[in-house]
């Protein structure tokens, strides 16, 4: 089963249901995990964790689809999709998060297009734009009352 088409070639790497891998994985292309992976990190363009897949590591990818279990943080530059059978213990950072009914998730979700800045900083900056301080607010209110 091909997961992604990259540069005209189909790239599909699979950790099978009865397989167990440890360490640090860096994959150029896509990876489907139906078995277990534990390690320092998992990096791929696209990661699909099947319903029997169990992961204990931090994930860095362009897109991630989870049907199985992840213990660790997920950082995706495009999208994370959590299917109904997904079980997540960790933080998620992505510009687009899709959570279907039935998902179990414990962790923080940060949804922001700018992956380099914190969502808190971006929201605070946006909130401060065109800020009216109380004195200006009172003056504007008085001007509006005098016009009536």
JSON list of N, CA and C in Angstrom, two decimals, residues 3-75:
[
{"chain": "A", "resi": 3, "resn": "UNK", "atom": "N", "xyz": [1.68, 5.08, 0.49]},
{"chain": "A", "resi": 3, "resn": "UNK", "atom": "CA", "xyz": [1.14, 6.17, 1.30]},
{"chain": "A", "resi": 3, "resn": "UNK", "atom": "C", "xyz": [1.31, 7.51, 0.58]},
{"chain": "A", "resi": 4, "resn": "UNK", "atom": "N", "xyz": [2.43, 7.68, -0.09]},
{"chain": "A", "resi": 4, "resn": "UNK", "atom": "CA", "xyz": [2.70, 8.97, -0.70]},
{"chain": "A", "resi": 4, "resn": "UNK", "atom": "C", "xyz": [3.43, 8.80, -2.02]},
{"chain": "A", "resi": 5, "resn": "UNK", "atom": "N", "xyz": [3.24, 9.76, -2.88]},
{"chain": "A", "resi": 5, "resn": "UNK", "atom": "CA", "xyz": [3.97, 9.80, -4.14]},
{"chain": "A", "resi": 5, "resn": "UNK", "atom": "C", "xyz": [4.90, 11.00, -4.06]},
{"chain": "A", "resi": 6, "resn": "UNK", "atom": "N", "xyz": [6.19, 10.77, -4.10]},
{"chain": "A", "resi": 6, "resn": "UNK", "atom": "CA", "xyz": [7.16, 11.83, -3.93]},
{"chain": "A", "resi": 6, "resn": "UNK", "atom": "C", "xyz": [8.07, 11.85, -5.14]},
{"chain": "A", "resi": 7, "resn": "UNK", "atom": "N", "xyz": [8.09, 12.98, -5.85]},
{"chain": "A", "resi": 7, "resn": "UNK", "atom": "CA", "xyz": [8.95, 13.13, -7.01]},
{"chain": "A", "resi": 7, "resn": "UNK", "atom": "C", "xyz": [8.71, 12.08, -8.08]},
{"chain": "A", "resi": 8, "resn": "UNK", "atom": "N", "xyz": [7.45, 11.65, -8.25]},
{"chain": "A", "resi": 8, "resn": "UNK", "atom": "CA", "xyz": [7.13, 10.67, -9.27]},
{"chain": "A", "resi": 8, "resn": "UNK", "atom": "C", "xyz": [7.32, 9.23, -8.82]},
{"chain": "A", "resi": 9, "resn": "UNK", "atom": "N", "xyz": [8.01, 9.01, -7.70]},
{"chain": "A", "resi": 9, "resn": "UNK", "atom": "CA", "xyz": [8.21, 7.66, -7.19]},
{"chain": "A", "resi": 9, "resn": "UNK", "atom": "C", "xyz": [7.36, 7.44, -5.95]},
{"chain": "A", "resi": 10, "resn": "UNK", "atom": "N", "xyz": [6.84, 6.24, -5.81]},
{"chain": "A", "resi": 10, "resn": "UNK", "atom": "CA", "xyz": [6.06, 5.90, -4.63]},
{"chain": "A", "resi": 10, "resn": "UNK", "atom": "C", "xyz": [7.04, 5.53, -3.53]},
{"chain": "A", "resi": 11, "resn": "UNK", "atom": "N", "xyz": [6.88, 6.17, -2.38]},
{"chain": "A", "resi": 11, "resn": "UNK", "atom": "CA", "xyz": [7.74, 5.88, -1.24]},
{"chain": "A", "resi": 11, "resn": "UNK", "atom": "C", "xyz": [6.90, 5.32, -0.12]},
{"chain": "A", "resi": 12, "resn": "UNK", "atom": "N", "xyz": [7.14, 4.07, 0.25]},
{"chain": "A", "resi": 12, "resn": "UNK", "atom": "CA", "xyz": [6.36, 3.45, 1.29]},
{"chain": "A", "resi": 12, "resn": "UNK", "atom": "C", "xyz": [7.25, 2.58, 2.15]},
{"chain": "A", "resi": 13, "resn": "UNK", "atom": "N", "xyz": [7.36, 2.91, 3.41]},
{"chain": "A", "resi": 13, "resn": "UNK", "atom": "CA", "xyz": [8.12, 2.13, 4.37]},
{"chain": "A", "resi": 13, "resn": "UNK", "atom": "C", "xyz": [7.14, 1.66, 5.43]},
{"chain": "A", "resi": 14, "resn": "UNK", "atom": "N", "xyz": [7.26, 0.39, 5.83]},
{"chain": "A", "resi": 14, "resn": "UNK", "atom": "CA", "xyz": [6.29, -0.18, 6.76]},
{"chain": "A", "resi": 14, "resn": "UNK", "atom": "C", "xyz": [7.00, -0.88, 7.91]},
{"chain": "A", "resi": 15, "resn": "UNK", "atom": "N", "xyz": [6.54, -0.61, 9.12]},
{"chain": "A", "resi": 15, "resn": "UNK", "atom": "CA", "xyz": [6.90, -1.42, 10.28]},
{"chain": "A", "resi": 15, "resn": "UNK", "atom": "C", "xyz": [5.69, -2.30, 10.52]},
{"chain": "A", "resi": 16, "resn": "UNK", "atom": "N", "xyz": [5.81, -3.58, 10.23]},
{"chain": "A", "resi": 16, "resn": "UNK", "atom": "CA", "xyz": [4.70, -4.52, 10.27]},
{"chain": "A", "resi": 16, "resn": "UNK", "atom": "C", "xyz": [4.14, -4.75, 11.66]},
{"chain": "A", "resi": 17, "resn": "UNK", "atom": "N", "xyz": [2.96, -5.37, 11.69]},
{"chain": "A", "resi": 17, "resn": "UNK", "atom": "CA", "xyz": [2.22, -5.56, 12.94]},
{"chain": "A", "resi": 17, "resn": "UNK", "atom": "C", "xyz": [2.99, -6.34, 13.99]},
{"chain": "A", "resi": 18, "resn": "UNK", "atom": "N", "xyz": [3.79, -7.31, 13.62]},
{"chain": "A", "resi": 18, "resn": "UNK", "atom": "CA", "xyz": [4.54, -8.10, 14.59]},
{"chain": "A", "resi": 18, "resn": "UNK", "atom": "C", "xyz": [5.99, -7.67, 14.71]},
{"chain": "A", "resi": 19, "resn": "UNK", "atom": "N", "xyz": [6.28, -6.43, 14.31]},
{"chain": "A", "resi": 19, "resn": "UNK", "atom": "CA", "xyz": [7.65, -5.91, 14.34]},
{"chain": "A", "resi": 19, "resn": "UNK", "atom": "C", "xyz": [7.84, -4.94, 15.49]},
{"chain": "A", "resi": 20, "resn": "UNK", "atom": "N", "xyz": [9.11, -4.84, 15.94]},
{"chain": "A", "resi": 20, "resn": "UNK", "atom": "CA", "xyz": [9.46, -3.93, 17.03]},
{"chain": "A", "resi": 20, "resn": "UNK", "atom": "C", "xyz": [10.78, -3.26, 16.67]},
{"chain": "A", "resi": 21, "resn": "UNK", "atom": "N", "xyz": [10.82, -1.92, 16.67]},
{"chain": "A", "resi": 21, "resn": "UNK", "atom": "CA", "xyz": [12.02, -1.17, 16.36]},
{"chain": "A", "resi": 21, "resn": "UNK", "atom": "C", "xyz": [12.32, -0.19, 17.49]},
{"chain": "A", "resi": 22, "resn": "UNK", "atom": "N", "xyz": [13.59, 0.06, 17.72]},
{"chain": "A", "resi": 22, "resn": "UNK", "atom": "CA", "xyz": [14.01, 1.06, 18.70]},
{"chain": "A", "resi": 22, "resn": "UNK", "atom": "C", "xyz": [15.06, 1.96, 18.07]},
{"chain": "A", "resi": 23, "resn": "UNK", "atom": "N", "xyz": [15.31, 3.09, 18.71]},
{"chain": "A", "resi": 23, "resn": "UNK", "atom": "CA", "xyz": [16.38, 3.98, 18.27]},
{"chain": "A", "resi": 23, "resn": "UNK", "atom": "C", "xyz": [15.87, 5.28, 17.72]},
{"chain": "A", "resi": 24, "resn": "UNK", "atom": "N", "xyz": [16.56, 5.78, 16.71]},
{"chain": "A", "resi": 24, "resn": "UNK", "atom": "CA", "xyz": [16.22, 7.05, 16.05]},
{"chain": "A", "resi": 24, "resn": "UNK", "atom": "C", "xyz": [15.99, 6.73, 14.59]},
{"chain": "A", "resi": 25, "resn": "UNK", "atom": "N", "xyz": [14.80, 7.06, 14.10]},
{"chain": "A", "resi": 25, "resn": "UNK", "atom": "CA", "xyz": [14.44, 6.81, 12.70]},
{"chain": "A", "resi": 25, "resn": "UNK", "atom": "C", "xyz": [14.33, 8.12, 11.97]},
{"chain": "A", "resi": 26, "resn": "UNK", "atom": "N", "xyz": [15.00, 8.22, 10.82]},
{"chain": "A", "resi": 26, "resn": "UNK", "atom": "CA", "xyz": [14.84, 9.34, 9.92]},
{"chain": "A", "resi": 26, "resn": "UNK", "atom": "C", "xyz": [14.54, 8.74, 8.55]},
{"chain": "A", "resi": 27, "resn": "UNK", "atom": "N", "xyz": [13.35, 9.02, 8.03]},
{"chain": "A", "resi": 27, "resn": "UNK", "atom": "CA", "xyz": [12.90, 8.42, 6.78]},
{"chain": "A", "resi": 27, "resn": "UNK", "atom": "C", "xyz": [12.65, 9.53, 5.76]},
{"chain": "A", "resi": 28, "resn": "UNK", "atom": "N", "xyz": [13.19, 9.36, 4.56]},
{"chain": "A", "resi": 28, "resn": "UNK", "atom": "CA", "xyz": [12.88, 10.28, 3.48]},
{"chain": "A", "resi": 28, "resn": "UNK", "atom": "C", "xyz": [11.68, 9.68, 2.74]},
{"chain": "A", "resi": 29, "resn": "UNK", "atom": "N", "xyz": [10.52, 10.21, 3.00]},
{"chain": "A", "resi": 29, "resn": "UNK", "atom": "CA", "xyz": [9.30, 9.69, 2.40]},
{"chain": "A", "resi": 29, "resn": "UNK", "atom": "C", "xyz": [8.27, 9.41, 3.47]},
{"chain": "A", "resi": 30, "resn": "UNK", "atom": "N", "xyz": [7.52, 8.35, 3.26]},
{"chain": "A", "resi": 30, "resn": "UNK", "atom": "CA", "xyz": [6.41, 8.05, 4.16]},
{"chain": "A", "resi": 30, "resn": "UNK", "atom": "C", "xyz": [6.69, 6.79, 4.97]},
{"chain": "A", "resi": 31, "resn": "UNK", "atom": "N", "xyz": [6.02, 6.68, 6.09]},
{"chain": "A", "resi": 31, "resn": "UNK", "atom": "CA", "xyz": [6.19, 5.53, 6.97]},
{"chain": "A", "resi": 31, "resn": "UNK", "atom": "C", "xyz": [4.84, 5.14, 7.55]},
{"chain": "A", "resi": 32, "resn": "UNK", "atom": "N", "xyz": [4.54, 3.85, 7.45]},
{"chain": "A", "resi": 32, "resn": "UNK", "atom": "CA", "xyz": [3.34, 3.30, 8.08]},
{"chain": "A", "resi": 32, "resn": "UNK", "atom": "C", "xyz": [3.82, 2.39, 9.20]},
{"chain": "A", "resi": 33, "resn": "UNK", "atom": "N", "xyz": [3.23, 2.57, 10.39]},
{"chain": "A", "resi": 33, "resn": "UNK", "atom": "CA", "xyz": [3.62, 1.76, 11.54]},
{"chain": "A", "resi": 33, "resn": "UNK", "atom": "C", "xyz": [2.40, 0.98, 12.02]},
{"chain": "A", "resi": 34, "resn": "UNK", "atom": "N", "xyz": [2.50, -0.34, 11.90]},
{"chain": "A", "resi": 34, "resn": "UNK", "atom": "CA", "xyz": [1.47, -1.23, 12.43]},
{"chain": "A", "resi": 34, "resn": "UNK", "atom": "C", "xyz": [2.00, -2.01, 13.62]},
{"chain": "A", "resi": 35, "resn": "UNK", "atom": "N", "xyz": [3.31, -1.94, 13.87]},
{"chain": "A", "resi": 35, "resn": "UNK", "atom": "CA", "xyz": [3.94, -2.61, 15.01]},
{"chain": "A", "resi": 35, "resn": "UNK", "atom": "C", "xyz": [4.27, -1.60, 16.10]},
{"chain": "A", "resi": 36, "resn": "UNK", "atom": "N", "xyz": [5.43, -1.80, 16.73]},
{"chain": "A", "resi": 36, "resn": "UNK", "atom": "CA", "xyz": [5.87, -0.92, 17.82]},
{"chain": "A", "resi": 36, "resn": "UNK", "atom": "C", "xyz": [7.16, -0.20, 17.43]},
{"chain": "A", "resi": 37, "resn": "UNK", "atom": "N", "xyz": [7.26, 1.05, 17.89]},
{"chain": "A", "resi": 37, "resn": "UNK", "atom": "CA", "xyz": [8.50, 1.80, 17.75]},
{"chain": "A", "resi": 37, "resn": "UNK", "atom": "C", "xyz": [8.72, 2.57, 19.04]},
{"chain": "A", "resi": 38, "resn": "UNK", "atom": "N", "xyz": [9.91, 2.42, 19.62]},
{"chain": "A", "resi": 38, "resn": "UNK", "atom": "CA", "xyz": [10.30, 3.19, 20.80]},
{"chain": "A", "resi": 38, "resn": "UNK", "atom": "C", "xyz": [11.68, 3.75, 20.53]},
{"chain": "A", "resi": 39, "resn": "UNK", "atom": "N", "xyz": [11.88, 5.01, 20.88]},
{"chain": "A", "resi": 39, "resn": "UNK", "atom": "CA", "xyz": [13.19, 5.57, 20.65]},
{"chain": "A", "resi": 39, "resn": "UNK", "atom": "C", "xyz": [13.28, 7.04, 20.98]},
{"chain": "A", "resi": 40, "resn": "UNK", "atom": "N", "xyz": [14.37, 7.65, 20.50]},
{"chain": "A", "resi": 40, "resn": "UNK", "atom": "CA", "xyz": [14.63, 9.06, 20.77]},
{"chain": "A", "resi": 40, "resn": "UNK", "atom": "C", "xyz": [13.77, 9.96, 19.90]},
{"chain": "A", "resi": 41, "resn": "UNK", "atom": "N", "xyz": [13.62, 9.60, 18.62]},
{"chain": "A", "resi": 41, "resn": "UNK", "atom": "CA", "xyz": [12.80, 10.42, 17.73]},
{"chain": "A", "resi": 41, "resn": "UNK", "atom": "C", "xyz": [12.43, 9.64, 16.47]},
{"chain": "A", "resi": 42, "resn": "UNK", "atom": "N", "xyz": [11.40, 10.14, 15.82]},
{"chain": "A", "resi": 42, "resn": "UNK", "atom": "CA", "xyz": [10.91, 9.55, 14.58]},
{"chain": "A", "resi": 42, "resn": "UNK", "atom": "C", "xyz": [10.63, 10.71, 13.63]},
{"chain": "A", "resi": 43, "resn": "UNK", "atom": "N", "xyz": [11.33, 10.74, 12.51]},
{"chain": "A", "resi": 43, "resn": "UNK", "atom": "CA", "xyz": [11.19, 11.82, 11.55]},
{"chain": "A", "resi": 43, "resn": "UNK", "atom": "C", "xyz": [10.90, 11.24, 10.17]},
{"chain": "A", "resi": 44, "resn": "UNK", "atom": "N", "xyz": [9.85, 11.73, 9.53]},
{"chain": "A", "resi": 44, "resn": "UNK", "atom": "CA", "xyz": [9.49, 11.32, 8.17]},
{"chain": "A", "resi": 44, "resn": "UNK", "atom": "C", "xyz": [8.63, 12.41, 7.57]},
{"chain": "A", "resi": 45, "resn": "UNK", "atom": "N", "xyz": [8.43, 12.36, 6.26]},
{"chain": "A", "resi": 45, "resn": "UNK", "atom": "CA", "xyz": [7.56, 13.34, 5.62]},
{"chain": "A", "resi": 45, "resn": "UNK", "atom": "C", "xyz": [6.12, 13.08, 6.04]},
{"chain": "A", "resi": 46, "resn": "UNK", "atom": "N", "xyz": [5.67, 11.85, 5.88]},
{"chain": "A", "resi": 46, "resn": "UNK", "atom": "CA", "xyz": [4.31, 11.48, 6.24]},
{"chain": "A", "resi": 46, "resn": "UNK", "atom": "C", "xyz": [4.37, 10.24, 7.12]},
{"chain": "A", "resi": 47, "resn": "UNK", "atom": "N", "xyz": [3.63, 10.26, 8.22]},
{"chain": "A", "resi": 47, "resn": "UNK", "atom": "CA", "xyz": [3.59, 9.12, 9.13]},
{"chain": "A", "resi": 47, "resn": "UNK", "atom": "C", "xyz": [2.14, 8.71, 9.33]},
{"chain": "A", "resi": 48, "resn": "UNK", "atom": "N", "xyz": [1.91, 7.41, 9.16]},
{"chain": "A", "resi": 48, "resn": "UNK", "atom": "CA", "xyz": [0.59, 6.83, 9.41]},
{"chain": "A", "resi": 48, "resn": "UNK", "atom": "C", "xyz": [0.77, 5.75, 10.47]},
{"chain": "A", "resi": 49, "resn": "UNK", "atom": "N", "xyz": [0.07, 5.90, 11.59]},
{"chain": "A", "resi": 49, "resn": "UNK", "atom": "CA", "xyz": [0.14, 4.92, 12.65]},
{"chain": "A", "resi": 49, "resn": "UNK", "atom": "C", "xyz": [-1.17, 4.14, 12.61]},
{"chain": "A", "resi": 50, "resn": "UNK", "atom": "N", "xyz": [-1.07, 2.87, 12.21]},
{"chain": "A", "resi": 50, "resn": "UNK", "atom": "CA", "xyz": [-2.24, 2.03, 12.06]},
{"chain": "A", "resi": 50, "resn": "UNK", "atom": "C", "xyz": [-2.92, 1.71, 13.38]},
{"chain": "A", "resi": 51, "resn": "UNK", "atom": "N", "xyz": [-4.08, 1.07, 13.34]},
{"chain": "A", "resi": 51, "resn": "UNK", "atom": "CA", "xyz": [-4.86, 0.81, 14.54]},
{"chain": "A", "resi": 51, "resn": "UNK", "atom": "C", "xyz": [-4.13, -0.03, 15.58]},
{"chain": "A", "resi": 52, "resn": "UNK", "atom": "N", "xyz": [-3.15, -0.86, 15.17]},
{"chain": "A", "resi": 52, "resn": "UNK", "atom": "CA", "xyz": [-2.40, -1.67, 16.11]},
{"chain": "A", "resi": 52, "resn": "UNK", "atom": "C", "xyz": [-1.02, -1.09, 16.40]},
{"chain": "A", "resi": 53, "resn": "UNK", "atom": "N", "xyz": [-0.71, 0.06, 15.78]},
{"chain": "A", "resi": 53, "resn": "UNK", "atom": "CA", "xyz": [0.59, 0.70, 15.97]},
{"chain": "A", "resi": 53, "resn": "UNK", "atom": "C", "xyz": [0.72, 1.32, 17.35]},
{"chain": "A", "resi": 54, "resn": "UNK", "atom": "N", "xyz": [1.90, 1.15, 17.95]},
{"chain": "A", "resi": 54, "resn": "UNK", "atom": "CA", "xyz": [2.18, 1.73, 19.26]},
{"chain": "A", "resi": 54, "resn": "UNK", "atom": "C", "xyz": [3.53, 2.42, 19.20]},
{"chain": "A", "resi": 55, "resn": "UNK", "atom": "N", "xyz": [3.54, 3.70, 19.53]},
{"chain": "A", "resi": 55, "resn": "UNK", "atom": "CA", "xyz": [4.74, 4.53, 19.40]},
{"chain": "A", "resi": 55, "resn": "UNK", "atom": "C", "xyz": [5.05, 5.16, 20.74]},
{"chain": "A", "resi": 56, "resn": "UNK", "atom": "N", "xyz": [6.33, 5.12, 21.15]},
{"chain": "A", "resi": 56, "resn": "UNK", "atom": "CA", "xyz": [6.78, 5.84, 22.34]},
{"chain": "A", "resi": 56, "resn": "UNK", "atom": "C", "xyz": [8.01, 6.64, 21.94]},
{"chain": "A", "resi": 57, "resn": "UNK", "atom": "N", "xyz": [7.77, 7.82, 21.39]},
{"chain": "A", "resi": 57, "resn": "UNK", "atom": "CA", "xyz": [8.84, 8.73, 20.96]},
{"chain": "A", "resi": 57, "resn": "UNK", "atom": "C", "xyz": [8.21, 10.04, 20.54]},
{"chain": "A", "resi": 58, "resn": "UNK", "atom": "N", "xyz": [9.03, 11.04, 20.27]},
{"chain": "A", "resi": 58, "resn": "UNK", "atom": "CA", "xyz": [8.57, 12.30, 19.69]},
{"chain": "A", "resi": 58, "resn": "UNK", "atom": "C", "xyz": [8.58, 12.17, 18.18]},
{"chain": "A", "resi": 59, "resn": "UNK", "atom": "N", "xyz": [7.56, 12.73, 17.54]},
{"chain": "A", "resi": 59, "resn": "UNK", "atom": "CA", "xyz": [7.39, 12.61, 16.09]},
{"chain": "A", "resi": 59, "resn": "UNK", "atom": "C", "xyz": [7.53, 13.99, 15.45]},
{"chain": "A", "resi": 60, "resn": "UNK", "atom": "N", "xyz": [8.33, 14.06, 14.39]},
{"chain": "A", "resi": 60, "resn": "UNK", "atom": "CA", "xyz": [8.45, 15.25, 13.55]},
{"chain": "A", "resi": 60, "resn": "UNK", "atom": "C", "xyz": [8.13, 14.83, 12.13]},
{"chain": "A", "resi": 61, "resn": "UNK", "atom": "N", "xyz": [7.14, 15.50, 11.52]},
{"chain": "A", "resi": 61, "resn": "UNK", "atom": "CA", "xyz": [6.73, 15.14, 10.16]},
{"chain": "A", "resi": 61, "resn": "UNK", "atom": "C", "xyz": [6.02, 16.31, 9.50]},
{"chain": "A", "resi": 62, "resn": "UNK", "atom": "N", "xyz": [5.74, 16.16, 8.23]},
{"chain": "A", "resi": 62, "resn": "UNK", "atom": "CA", "xyz": [4.90, 17.12, 7.52]},
{"chain": "A", "resi": 62, "resn": "UNK", "atom": "C", "xyz": [3.44, 16.85, 7.89]},
{"chain": "A", "resi": 63, "resn": "UNK", "atom": "N", "xyz": [3.03, 15.58, 7.80]},
{"chain": "A", "resi": 63, "resn": "UNK", "atom": "CA", "xyz": [1.67, 15.21, 8.18]},
{"chain": "A", "resi": 63, "resn": "UNK", "atom": "C", "xyz": [1.68, 13.89, 8.93]},
{"chain": "A", "resi": 64, "resn": "UNK", "atom": "N", "xyz": [0.72, 13.77, 9.87]},
{"chain": "A", "resi": 64, "resn": "UNK", "atom": "CA", "xyz": [0.63, 12.58, 10.71]},
{"chain": "A", "resi": 64, "resn": "UNK", "atom": "C", "xyz": [-0.83, 12.16, 10.79]},
{"chain": "A", "resi": 65, "resn": "UNK", "atom": "N", "xyz": [-1.08, 10.87, 10.59]},
{"chain": "A", "resi": 65, "resn": "UNK", "atom": "CA", "xyz": [-2.41, 10.29, 10.79]},
{"chain": "A", "resi": 65, "resn": "UNK", "atom": "C", "xyz": [-2.25, 9.21, 11.85]},
{"chain": "A", "resi": 66, "resn": "UNK", "atom": "N", "xyz": [-3.09, 9.28, 12.89]},
{"chain": "A", "resi": 66, "resn": "UNK", "atom": "CA", "xyz": [-2.98, 8.33, 14.00]},
{"chain": "A", "resi": 66, "resn": "UNK", "atom": "C", "xyz": [-4.29, 7.57, 14.17]},
{"chain": "A", "resi": 67, "resn": "UNK", "atom": "N", "xyz": [-4.19, 6.25, 14.09]},
{"chain": "A", "resi": 67, "resn": "UNK", "atom": "CA", "xyz": [-5.30, 5.37, 14.46]},
{"chain": "A", "resi": 67, "resn": "UNK", "atom": "C", "xyz": [-4.92, 4.58, 15.71]},
{"chain": "A", "resi": 68, "resn": "UNK", "atom": "N", "xyz": [-3.64, 4.44, 15.98]},
{"chain": "A", "resi": 68, "resn": "UNK", "atom": "CA", "xyz": [-3.15, 3.66, 17.11]},
{"chain": "A", "resi": 68, "resn": "UNK", "atom": "C", "xyz": [-2.82, 4.53, 18.30]},
{"chain": "A", "resi": 69, "resn": "UNK", "atom": "N", "xyz": [-1.69, 4.21, 18.97]},
{"chain": "A", "resi": 69, "resn": "UNK", "atom": "CA", "xyz": [-1.32, 4.84, 20.23]},
{"chain": "A", "resi": 69, "resn": "UNK", "atom": "C", "xyz": [0.02, 5.55, 20.10]},
{"chain": "A", "resi": 70, "resn": "UNK", "atom": "N", "xyz": [0.09, 6.78, 20.64]},
{"chain": "A", "resi": 70, "resn": "UNK", "atom": "CA", "xyz": [1.33, 7.55, 20.65]},
{"chain": "A", "resi": 70, "resn": "UNK", "atom": "C", "xyz": [1.56, 8.07, 22.06]},
{"chain": "A", "resi": 71, "resn": "UNK", "atom": "N", "xyz": [2.73, 7.76, 22.62]},
{"chain": "A", "resi": 71, "resn": "UNK", "atom": "CA", "xyz": [3.18, 8.38, 23.86]},
{"chain": "A", "resi": 71, "resn": "UNK", "atom": "C", "xyz": [4.39, 9.20, 23.48]},
{"chain": "A", "resi": 72, "resn": "UNK", "atom": "N", "xyz": [4.21, 10.51, 23.40]},
{"chain": "A", "resi": 72, "resn": "UNK", "atom": "CA", "xyz": [5.25, 11.42, 22.95]},
{"chain": "A", "resi": 72, "resn": "UNK", "atom": "C", "xyz": [4.62, 12.60, 22.24]},
{"chain": "A", "resi": 73, "resn": "UNK", "atom": "N", "xyz": [5.42, 13.60, 21.96]},
{"chain": "A", "resi": 73, "resn": "UNK", "atom": "CA", "xyz": [4.93, 14.81, 21.31]},
{"chain": "A", "resi": 73, "resn": "UNK", "atom": "C", "xyz": [4.91, 14.65, 19.79]},
{"chain": "A", "resi": 74, "resn": "UNK", "atom": "N", "xyz": [3.94, 15.31, 19.16]},
{"chain": "A", "resi": 74, "resn": "UNK", "atom": "CA", "xyz": [3.82, 15.30, 17.70]},
{"chain": "A", "resi": 74, "resn": "UNK", "atom": "C", "xyz": [3.98, 16.71, 17.19]},
{"chain": "A", "resi": 75, "resn": "UNK", "atom": "N", "xyz": [4.92, 16.91, 16.29]},
{"chain": "A", "resi": 75, "resn": "UNK", "atom": "CA", "xyz": [5.14, 18.20, 15.65]},
{"chain": "A", "resi": 75, "resn": "UNK", "atom": "C", "xyz": [5.00, 17.98, 14.14]}
]
